[in-house]
Coordinates of C-alpha atoms in Angstrom, one line a residue:
M1 CA 11.4 5.8 21.8
L2 CA 7.7 6.2 23.0
S3 CA 5.9 4.9 20.0
D4 CA 5.2 1.5 21.6
T5 CA 4.1 2.8 25.0
S6 CA 0.6 3.2 26.3
M7 CA -0.9 6.7 26.2
T8 CA -3.3 8.4 28.6
T9 CA -5.1 11.6 27.8
M10 CA -5.8 13.6 31.0
L11 CA -8.8 15.9 31.3
P12 CA -9.4 18.1 34.3
V13 CA -12.9 18.1 35.8
K14 CA -14.5 20.2 38.5
D15 CA -17.4 17.8 39.1
M16 CA -16.4 14.2 38.7
D17 CA -20.0 12.8 39.0
R18 CA -21.3 15.3 36.4
A19 CA -18.4 14.5 34.1
R20 CA -18.8 10.8 34.5
R21 CA -22.5 10.9 33.6
F22 CA -21.6 12.8 30.4
Y23 CA -18.8 10.4 29.4
E24 CA -20.7 7.3 30.2
T25 CA -24.3 8.3 29.3
C26 CA -23.8 10.7 26.4
L27 CA -20.6 9.3 24.9
G28 CA -21.1 5.7 25.8
L29 CA -17.7 5.1 27.3
K30 CA -17.4 2.1 29.6
P31 CA -16.1 2.8 33.1
G32 CA -12.6 1.5 33.8
G33 CA -12.5 2.5 37.5
L34 CA -11.3 4.9 40.1
K35 CA -7.6 5.0 40.7
P36 CA -6.0 5.6 44.1
D37 CA -4.9 9.1 43.1
G38 CA -8.5 10.2 42.3
K39 CA -8.5 9.8 38.5
F40 CA -11.3 7.9 36.8
V41 CA -10.3 6.0 33.7
Y42 CA -11.8 4.8 30.5
A43 CA -10.3 2.5 27.9
V44 CA -10.9 4.0 24.5
G45 CA -9.6 2.3 21.3
G46 CA -6.3 1.1 22.8
A47 CA -5.7 4.4 24.7
T48 CA -6.8 5.6 28.1
L49 CA -8.9 8.6 28.9
A50 CA -8.5 9.8 32.5
L51 CA -10.7 12.4 34.2
F52 CA -8.9 14.0 37.1
P53 CA -10.4 16.2 39.8
N54 CA -9.4 19.8 39.6
P55 CA -11.4 22.4 41.6
E56 CA -10.3 25.2 39.3
G57 CA -11.2 23.1 36.2
T58 CA -8.5 24.5 33.8
K59 CA -10.6 23.4 30.9
A60 CA -8.9 22.8 27.5
E61 CA -9.9 25.6 25.1
H62 CA -8.2 23.8 22.2
T63 CA -9.2 20.3 21.0
A64 CA -8.2 18.1 23.9
V65 CA -9.4 14.8 22.5
S66 CA -10.5 13.8 19.0
F67 CA -12.4 10.6 18.5
Q68 CA -11.9 9.0 15.0
V69 CA -15.3 7.8 13.6
P70 CA -16.1 6.1 10.3
D71 CA -19.2 8.2 9.6
I72 CA -19.2 11.7 11.1
A73 CA -22.8 12.5 10.2
A74 CA -24.1 9.3 11.7
S75 CA -22.0 9.8 14.8
I76 CA -23.2 13.4 15.2
A77 CA -26.8 12.2 14.9
A78 CA -26.3 9.5 17.5
L79 CA -24.5 11.8 20.0
K80 CA -27.1 14.6 19.6
G81 CA -29.7 11.9 20.5
T82 CA -27.9 11.5 23.9
G83 CA -27.9 15.3 24.5
V84 CA -24.5 16.3 23.1
V85 CA -24.5 19.8 21.7
F86 CA -22.2 20.5 18.8
E87 CA -20.5 23.8 18.2
D88 CA -20.9 25.8 15.0
Y89 CA -18.3 28.2 13.5
D90 CA -18.6 30.8 10.8
F91 CA -15.3 32.5 10.1
P92 CA -13.9 33.5 6.7
D93 CA -11.6 30.5 6.5
F94 CA -13.3 28.1 8.9
K95 CA -17.0 27.3 8.6
T96 CA -19.1 24.4 9.8
V97 CA -22.0 23.1 7.8
N98 CA -24.3 20.8 9.7
H99 CA -21.7 21.0 12.5
V100 CA -19.0 19.7 10.2
C101 CA -15.9 21.5 8.9
V102 CA -13.7 20.0 6.1
L103 CA -10.1 20.4 7.0
G104 CA -7.8 19.1 4.2
S105 CA -7.9 15.3 4.6
E106 CA -10.6 15.1 7.3
K107 CA -14.0 16.2 8.4
A108 CA -14.3 17.4 12.0
A109 CA -17.0 18.5 14.4
W110 CA -16.6 19.9 17.9
F111 CA -18.5 19.7 21.2
K112 CA -17.7 20.5 24.8
D113 CA -18.0 18.2 27.8
T114 CA -19.8 19.3 31.0
E115 CA -16.5 20.8 32.2
G116 CA -15.9 23.0 29.2
N117 CA -13.2 20.8 27.6
C118 CA -13.2 20.9 23.8
L119 CA -13.7 17.5 22.2
C120 CA -13.9 16.5 18.6
L121 CA -15.1 13.9 16.2
H122 CA -13.1 13.4 13.0
E123 CA -13.5 11.3 9.9
D124 CA -10.6 10.7 7.5
L125 CA -11.5 11.5 3.9
P126 CA -10.5 9.1 1.2
E127 CA -7.1 9.9 -0.4
G128 CA -7.2 10.9 -4.0

């Protein structure tokens, strides 16, 4: 029913200017514009990412957005060069090495935006 519709991911932000600087300068997203309801949108690979003002923030503690990349190590290096700080985890069944965790059929690395939302990079592993 909805498989052919457009999709928008909504992320709450306390400080729109600070968030926009992060998404545009650090992540390299191209501004799509401010909507009449206060959302600021970005076109990302055929989908839309919308930042919406929320004074309380209600940050996403879980992975709110995951960007698929062809080479996670190169993407991490490039984003670190823009100031993105990656998370590291060391749990018995969940450990990152060089910021990367292998999860079955993909590699993943996490970072937070300026508002505390949890974002991710993921690279699909070859099947076989």
